[in-house]
Amino acid sequence: MDHLNNQSPVDLAVNIGGIQLANPVMTASGTFGYGREFAQFVNLDAIGGIVVKGISIEPRAGNPPQRIVETPCGMLNAIGLENVGLERFIAQKLPYLRSIKCRVVVNILGDSVEEYAYLAEKLSEHAGIDGLEVNISCPNVKKGGVAFGTNPAMAQAVTEAVKKHSTLPVIVKLSPNVTDIAAMAKAVEAGGADAISLINTLIGMAIDIDKRRPRLANIIGGLSGPAIKPIALRMVWQVANAVSIPVIGIGGIGTTEDALEFLIAGATAVQIGTANFYDPGAADTIISGLTTYLEQHNETSLINLIGSLDTGVLS
Amino acid sequence: MTSIQENSRIKSAEQITEDIFRLTLHAPMIVSLAKPGQFVMVKTSSNLDPLLRRPFSIHDVSADGDLLLLYKTIGKGTTLLSALTQGMSVDLIGPLGNCFTYSGNHDVCLIGGGMGIAPLLFWARHLSSGVTKPGTHRVLLGARHRRELQPVATAFQSLGYNVDLATDDGSLGHHGFVSQLLPPILPSVQGVYVCGPTPLMQEVANQCHEIDIPCQASMETHMACGLGACLGCTIHGSDGTYKHVCKHGPIFDAKEVLWTI
């Protein structure tokens, strides 16, 4: 494996539930297309892992416009899970992803437990996929539209189904729109998840005061970007303390310092999301920034940093 | 199409009216790749608010690598941009999107309203270097009043175009909408290129559709990345699908756009 880079005095390699990453910097689903869109701006071979845009069994057209609104230090989106569908993903997107060196994680979404299981089974048949990330923020159509991610029993059931139908490492991506994030984390751990990623977007809205209309056609949307970072960091810390499987931190990460905060809080890896939109080279910058930080702090391995937060009482 | 990130330097920042600005950026790498109709994503702030880059059509380019933007201050991003001065640097990603197309040697009409004039100058420059003389093409430009129209129209006239003008207040040219200048001209051209407010583009698209003249429209939407990743820049297509302005556009065959929403 090429993660053992003898040129550098520091070791950035991490393992996420069986997925060996050259470094802990991944790109978040829905913010990095299918990788190729960023080939001219970032060294795709050097990224720890790419999580591709969420895939459903059938293609989805998504929501009508307006789909995005900028907010202070953030943005709301209501894309509506637009994606090319399983068949076109495998035929048109996967071959390119196979050609790059970094790990490829496929984000999956469905309206029922059976759909998740089907996607897990089909994707496991194809080479070039290193893991699955389960988006449980979708509504469960068979259970009155309640999101899988807000009900511990449903989240556990989805996790169990995906695990049962796949040989790949399974990451479950948690929604922050819950009262007790640790309970959700424990439920998916009990369901057999190999790792947990969090947070997905926080539900928000914005209003056009002249028209007295919602700015998003979908009325509500998911808030992302630096504005949500403190919430994400708190939840990652709580989850890392609640489970024994690896945690991937997501939420407003755009700089090396942001990534370091999540690692110190207990994340084994991080995903860069909205930052890819305004700084498409962010992954490269953060990877080299982590090396510099470790060198400056006389650490030889990034693993020593993970969960190193000292919450002892300050005298 | 190839696009890159380039740290450009401001060669000049002109204020045309109280809210309209023309920025000349030295961006030789992007300019060497740019085609008329394409856009750039501009970082307007060095901090996190506003967070996202702003899309701007490429207004014009020069042989020595200058890229011009024409814009109106409408929000936080454009206001910050308007405060930048000569010598400062501006981070750009581009060129992005598709471009205007032209085949054959027929006469065409370029029609722009307000800031929609921006992409047409680069296109007019390109067309003027082709086989057809600029004088035989038509350019129709409209704006609110003389002060914002005249400085922009002069650039088209310098290229050798006969330019017909319209202003909302009648201070220059026709008193009314620029689309009202099109009907007498339309039968004599074989292609139309339009950019401006949606009602203008819809009206021009309808006029072209009625007598079956090809029309290309430059579309604008809210956009987060410009790279085809966020899927936020959606418009309604006439075939019932959603189109993404950054990837399928910004230039669309007017027949592909559902104008009635």
PDB file of N, CA, C and O in Angstrom, chain A residues 197-230:
ATOM      1  N   SER A 197     -19.941   8.214  10.675  1.00  0.00           N
ATOM      2  CA  SER A 197     -19.556   9.557  10.239  1.00  0.00           C
ATOM      3  C   SER A 197     -20.647  10.524  10.674  1.00  0.00           C
ATOM      4  O   SER A 197     -21.825  10.185  10.691  1.00  0.00           O
ATOM      5  N   LEU A 198     -20.246  11.724  11.078  1.00  0.00           N
ATOM      6  CA  LEU A 198     -21.200  12.738  11.489  1.00  0.00           C
ATOM      7  C   LEU A 198     -20.486  14.091  11.518  1.00  0.00           C
ATOM      8  O   LEU A 198     -19.274  14.115  11.731  1.00  0.00           O
ATOM      9  N   ILE A 199     -21.268  15.196  11.245  1.00  0.00           N
ATOM     10  CA  ILE A 199     -22.710  15.240  11.144  1.00  0.00           C
ATOM     11  C   ILE A 199     -23.150  15.486   9.698  1.00  0.00           C
ATOM     12  O   ILE A 199     -22.421  16.106   8.920  1.00  0.00           O
ATOM     13  N   ASN A 200     -24.340  15.030   9.378  1.00  0.00           N
ATOM     14  CA  ASN A 200     -25.014  15.461   8.164  1.00  0.00           C
ATOM     15  C   ASN A 200     -25.506  16.891   8.431  1.00  0.00           C
ATOM     16  O   ASN A 200     -25.220  17.457   9.482  1.00  0.00           O
ATOM     17  N   THR A 201     -26.247  17.485   7.511  1.00  0.00           N
ATOM     18  CA  THR A 201     -26.639  18.890   7.682  1.00  0.00           C
ATOM     19  C   THR A 201     -27.712  19.059   8.761  1.00  0.00           C
ATOM     20  O   THR A 201     -28.485  18.144   9.044  1.00  0.00           O
ATOM     21  N   LEU A 202     -27.732  20.277   9.312  1.00  0.00           N
ATOM     22  CA  LEU A 202     -28.766  20.650  10.285  1.00  0.00           C
ATOM     23  C   LEU A 202     -29.929  21.276   9.516  1.00  0.00           C
ATOM     24  O   LEU A 202     -29.715  22.111   8.634  1.00  0.00           O
ATOM     25  N   ILE A 203     -31.139  20.909   9.876  1.00  0.00           N
ATOM     26  CA  ILE A 203     -32.284  21.448   9.130  1.00  0.00           C
ATOM     27  C   ILE A 203     -32.495  22.922   9.476  1.00  0.00           C
ATOM     28  O   ILE A 203     -32.527  23.300  10.644  1.00  0.00           O
ATOM     29  N   GLY A 204     -32.621  23.723   8.423  1.00  0.00           N
ATOM     30  CA  GLY A 204     -32.824  25.159   8.622  1.00  0.00           C
ATOM     31  C   GLY A 204     -33.720  25.746   7.559  1.00  0.00           C
ATOM     32  O   GLY A 204     -34.238  25.022   6.686  1.00  0.00           O
ATOM     33  N   MET A 205     -33.926  27.048   7.596  1.00  0.00           N
ATOM     34  CA  MET A 205     -34.677  27.708   6.532  1.00  0.00           C
ATOM     35  C   MET A 205     -34.296  29.178   6.426  1.00  0.00           C
ATOM     36  O   MET A 205     -33.624  29.724   7.303  1.00  0.00           O
ATOM     37  N   ALA A 206     -34.711  29.790   5.322  1.00  0.00           N
ATOM     38  CA  ALA A 206     -34.457  31.209   5.081  1.00  0.00           C
ATOM     39  C   ALA A 206     -35.670  31.782   4.361  1.00  0.00           C
ATOM     40  O   ALA A 206     -36.303  31.087   3.548  1.00  0.00           O
ATOM     41  N   ILE A 207     -35.991  33.041   4.672  1.00  0.00           N
ATOM     42  CA  ILE A 207     -37.211  33.663   4.133  1.00  0.00           C
ATOM     43  C   ILE A 207     -36.879  34.944   3.378  1.00  0.00           C
ATOM     44  O   ILE A 207     -36.062  35.752   3.827  1.00  0.00           O
ATOM     45  N   ASP A 208     -37.499  35.109   2.230  1.00  0.00           N
ATOM     46  CA  ASP A 208     -37.424  36.352   1.466  1.00  0.00           C
ATOM     47  C   ASP A 208     -38.480  37.290   2.051  1.00  0.00           C
ATOM     48  O   ASP A 208     -39.683  37.050   1.888  1.00  0.00           O
ATOM     49  N   ILE A 209     -38.040  38.339   2.750  1.00  0.00           N
ATOM     50  CA  ILE A 209     -38.994  39.178   3.471  1.00  0.00           C
ATOM     51  C   ILE A 209     -39.817  40.077   2.543  1.00  0.00           C
ATOM     52  O   ILE A 209     -40.883  40.542   2.920  1.00  0.00           O
ATOM     53  N   ASP A 210     -39.324  40.330   1.318  1.00  0.00           N
ATOM     54  CA  ASP A 210     -40.116  41.147   0.396  1.00  0.00           C
ATOM     55  C   ASP A 210     -41.273  40.349  -0.174  1.00  0.00           C
ATOM     56  O   ASP A 210     -42.395  40.831  -0.268  1.00  0.00           O
ATOM     57  N   LYS A 211     -40.978  39.109  -0.541  1.00  0.00           N
ATOM     58  CA  LYS A 211     -42.028  38.246  -1.101  1.00  0.00           C
ATOM     59  C   LYS A 211     -42.784  37.490  -0.017  1.00  0.00           C
ATOM     60  O   LYS A 211     -43.811  36.876  -0.290  1.00  0.00           O
ATOM     61  N   ARG A 212     -42.239  37.477   1.197  1.00  0.00           N
ATOM     62  CA  ARG A 212     -42.780  36.660   2.293  1.00  0.00           C
ATOM     63  C   ARG A 212     -42.929  35.209   1.837  1.00  0.00           C
ATOM     64  O   ARG A 212     -43.955  34.561   2.029  1.00  0.00           O
ATOM     65  N   ARG A 213     -41.872  34.756   1.190  1.00  0.00           N
ATOM     66  CA  ARG A 213     -41.824  33.387   0.661  1.00  0.00           C
ATOM     67  C   ARG A 213     -40.552  32.718   1.186  1.00  0.00           C
ATOM     68  O   ARG A 213     -39.548  33.381   1.417  1.00  0.00           O
ATOM     69  N   PRO A 214     -40.593  31.382   1.336  1.00  0.00           N
ATOM     70  CA  PRO A 214     -39.340  30.698   1.666  1.00  0.00           C
ATOM     71  C   PRO A 214     -38.354  30.842   0.504  1.00  0.00           C
ATOM     72  O   PRO A 214     -38.771  30.843  -0.656  1.00  0.00           O
ATOM     73  N   ARG A 215     -37.087  30.966   0.806  1.00  0.00           N
ATOM     74  CA  ARG A 215     -36.106  31.096  -0.276  1.00  0.00           C
ATOM     75  C   ARG A 215     -35.911  29.764  -1.008  1.00  0.00           C
ATOM     76  O   ARG A 215     -35.604  29.745  -2.196  1.00  0.00           O
ATOM     77  N   LEU A 216     -36.043  28.664  -0.282  1.00  0.00           N
ATOM     78  CA  LEU A 216     -35.899  27.350  -0.912  1.00  0.00           C
ATOM     79  C   LEU A 216     -37.266  26.858  -1.379  1.00  0.00           C
ATOM     80  O   LEU A 216     -38.246  26.955  -0.638  1.00  0.00           O
ATOM     81  N   ALA A 217     -37.321  26.297  -2.582  1.00  0.00           N
ATOM     82  CA  ALA A 217     -38.580  25.741  -3.080  1.00  0.00           C
ATOM     83  C   ALA A 217     -39.088  24.646  -2.151  1.00  0.00           C
ATOM     84  O   ALA A 217     -40.289  24.438  -2.004  1.00  0.00           O
ATOM     85  N   ASN A 218     -38.148  23.959  -1.514  1.00  0.00           N
ATOM     86  CA  ASN A 218     -38.506  22.877  -0.587  1.00  0.00           C
ATOM     87  C   ASN A 218     -38.859  23.408   0.817  1.00  0.00           C
ATOM     88  O   ASN A 218     -39.103  22.628   1.736  1.00  0.00           O
ATOM     89  N   ILE A 219     -38.879  24.722   0.955  1.00  0.00           N
ATOM     90  CA  ILE A 219     -39.127  25.450   2.210  1.00  0.00           C
ATOM     91  C   ILE A 219     -37.976  25.277   3.212  1.00  0.00           C
ATOM     92  O   ILE A 219     -37.404  26.258   3.660  1.00  0.00           O
ATOM     93  N   ILE A 220     -37.655  24.035   3.556  1.00  0.00           N
ATOM     94  CA  ILE A 220     -36.560  23.801   4.499  1.00  0.00           C
ATOM     95  C   ILE A 220     -35.395  23.100   3.789  1.00  0.00           C
ATOM     96  O   ILE A 220     -35.591  22.462   2.746  1.00  0.00           O
ATOM     97  N   GLY A 221     -34.221  23.242   4.369  1.00  0.00           N
ATOM     98  CA  GLY A 221     -33.046  22.617   3.751  1.00  0.00           C
ATOM     99  C   GLY A 221     -31.982  22.336   4.795  1.00  0.00           C
ATOM    100  O   GLY A 221     -32.166  22.602   5.985  1.00  0.00           O
ATOM    101  N   GLY A 222     -30.877  21.792   4.343  1.00  0.00           N
ATOM    102  CA  GLY A 222     -29.807  21.408   5.258  1.00  0.00           C
ATOM    103  C   GLY A 222     -28.736  22.478   5.335  1.00  0.00           C
ATOM    104  O   GLY A 222     -28.189  22.896   4.320  1.00  0.00           O
ATOM    105  N   LEU A 223     -28.417  22.894   6.562  1.00  0.00           N
ATOM    106  CA  LEU A 223     -27.379  23.906   6.778  1.00  0.00           C
ATOM    107  C   LEU A 223     -26.010  23.240   6.884  1.00  0.00           C
ATOM    108  O   LEU A 223     -25.850  22.252   7.608  1.00  0.00           O
ATOM    109  N   SER A 224     -25.043  23.800   6.170  1.00  0.00           N
ATOM    110  CA  SER A 224     -23.675  23.280   6.208  1.00  0.00           C
ATOM    111  C   SER A 224     -22.698  24.439   6.207  1.00  0.00           C
ATOM    112  O   SER A 224     -23.103  25.592   6.107  1.00  0.00           O
ATOM    113  N   GLY A 225     -21.423  24.114   6.305  1.00  0.00           N
ATOM    114  CA  GLY A 225     -20.394  25.150   6.271  1.00  0.00           C
ATOM    115  C   GLY A 225     -19.871  25.491   7.656  1.00  0.00           C
ATOM    116  O   GLY A 225     -20.304  24.920   8.658  1.00  0.00           O
ATOM    117  N   PRO A 226     -18.926  26.446   7.725  1.00  0.00           N
ATOM    118  CA  PRO A 226     -18.287  26.789   9.001  1.00  0.00           C
ATOM    119  C   PRO A 226     -19.276  27.119  10.124  1.00  0.00           C
ATOM    120  O   PRO A 226     -18.953  26.919  11.300  1.00  0.00           O
ATOM    121  N   ALA A 227     -20.462  27.615   9.770  1.00  0.00           N
ATOM    122  CA  ALA A 227     -21.458  27.972  10.793  1.00  0.00           C
ATOM    123  C   ALA A 227     -21.807  26.791  11.702  1.00  0.00           C
ATOM    124  O   ALA A 227     -22.161  26.979  12.862  1.00  0.00           O
ATOM    125  N   ILE A 228     -21.730  25.568  11.192  1.00  0.00           N
ATOM    126  CA  ILE A 228     -22.161  24.411  11.988  1.00  0.00           C
ATOM    127  C   ILE A 228     -21.004  23.707  12.699  1.00  0.00           C
ATOM    128  O   ILE A 228     -21.218  22.733  13.418  1.00  0.00           O
ATOM    129  N   LYS A 229     -19.807  24.195  12.522  1.00  0.00           N
ATOM    130  CA  LYS A 229     -18.641  23.471  13.051  1.00  0.00           C
ATOM    131  C   LYS A 229     -18.670  23.234  14.560  1.00  0.00           C
ATOM    132  O   LYS A 229     -18.409  22.105  15.006  1.00  0.00           O
ATOM    133  N   PRO A 230     -19.031  24.228  15.369  1.00  0.00           N
ATOM    134  CA  PRO A 230     -19.032  23.961  16.827  1.00  0.00           C
ATOM    135  C   PRO A 230     -20.017  22.861  17.229  1.00  0.00           C
ATOM    136  O   PRO A 230     -19.738  22.072  18.135  1.00  0.00           O
TER     137      PRO A 230
END
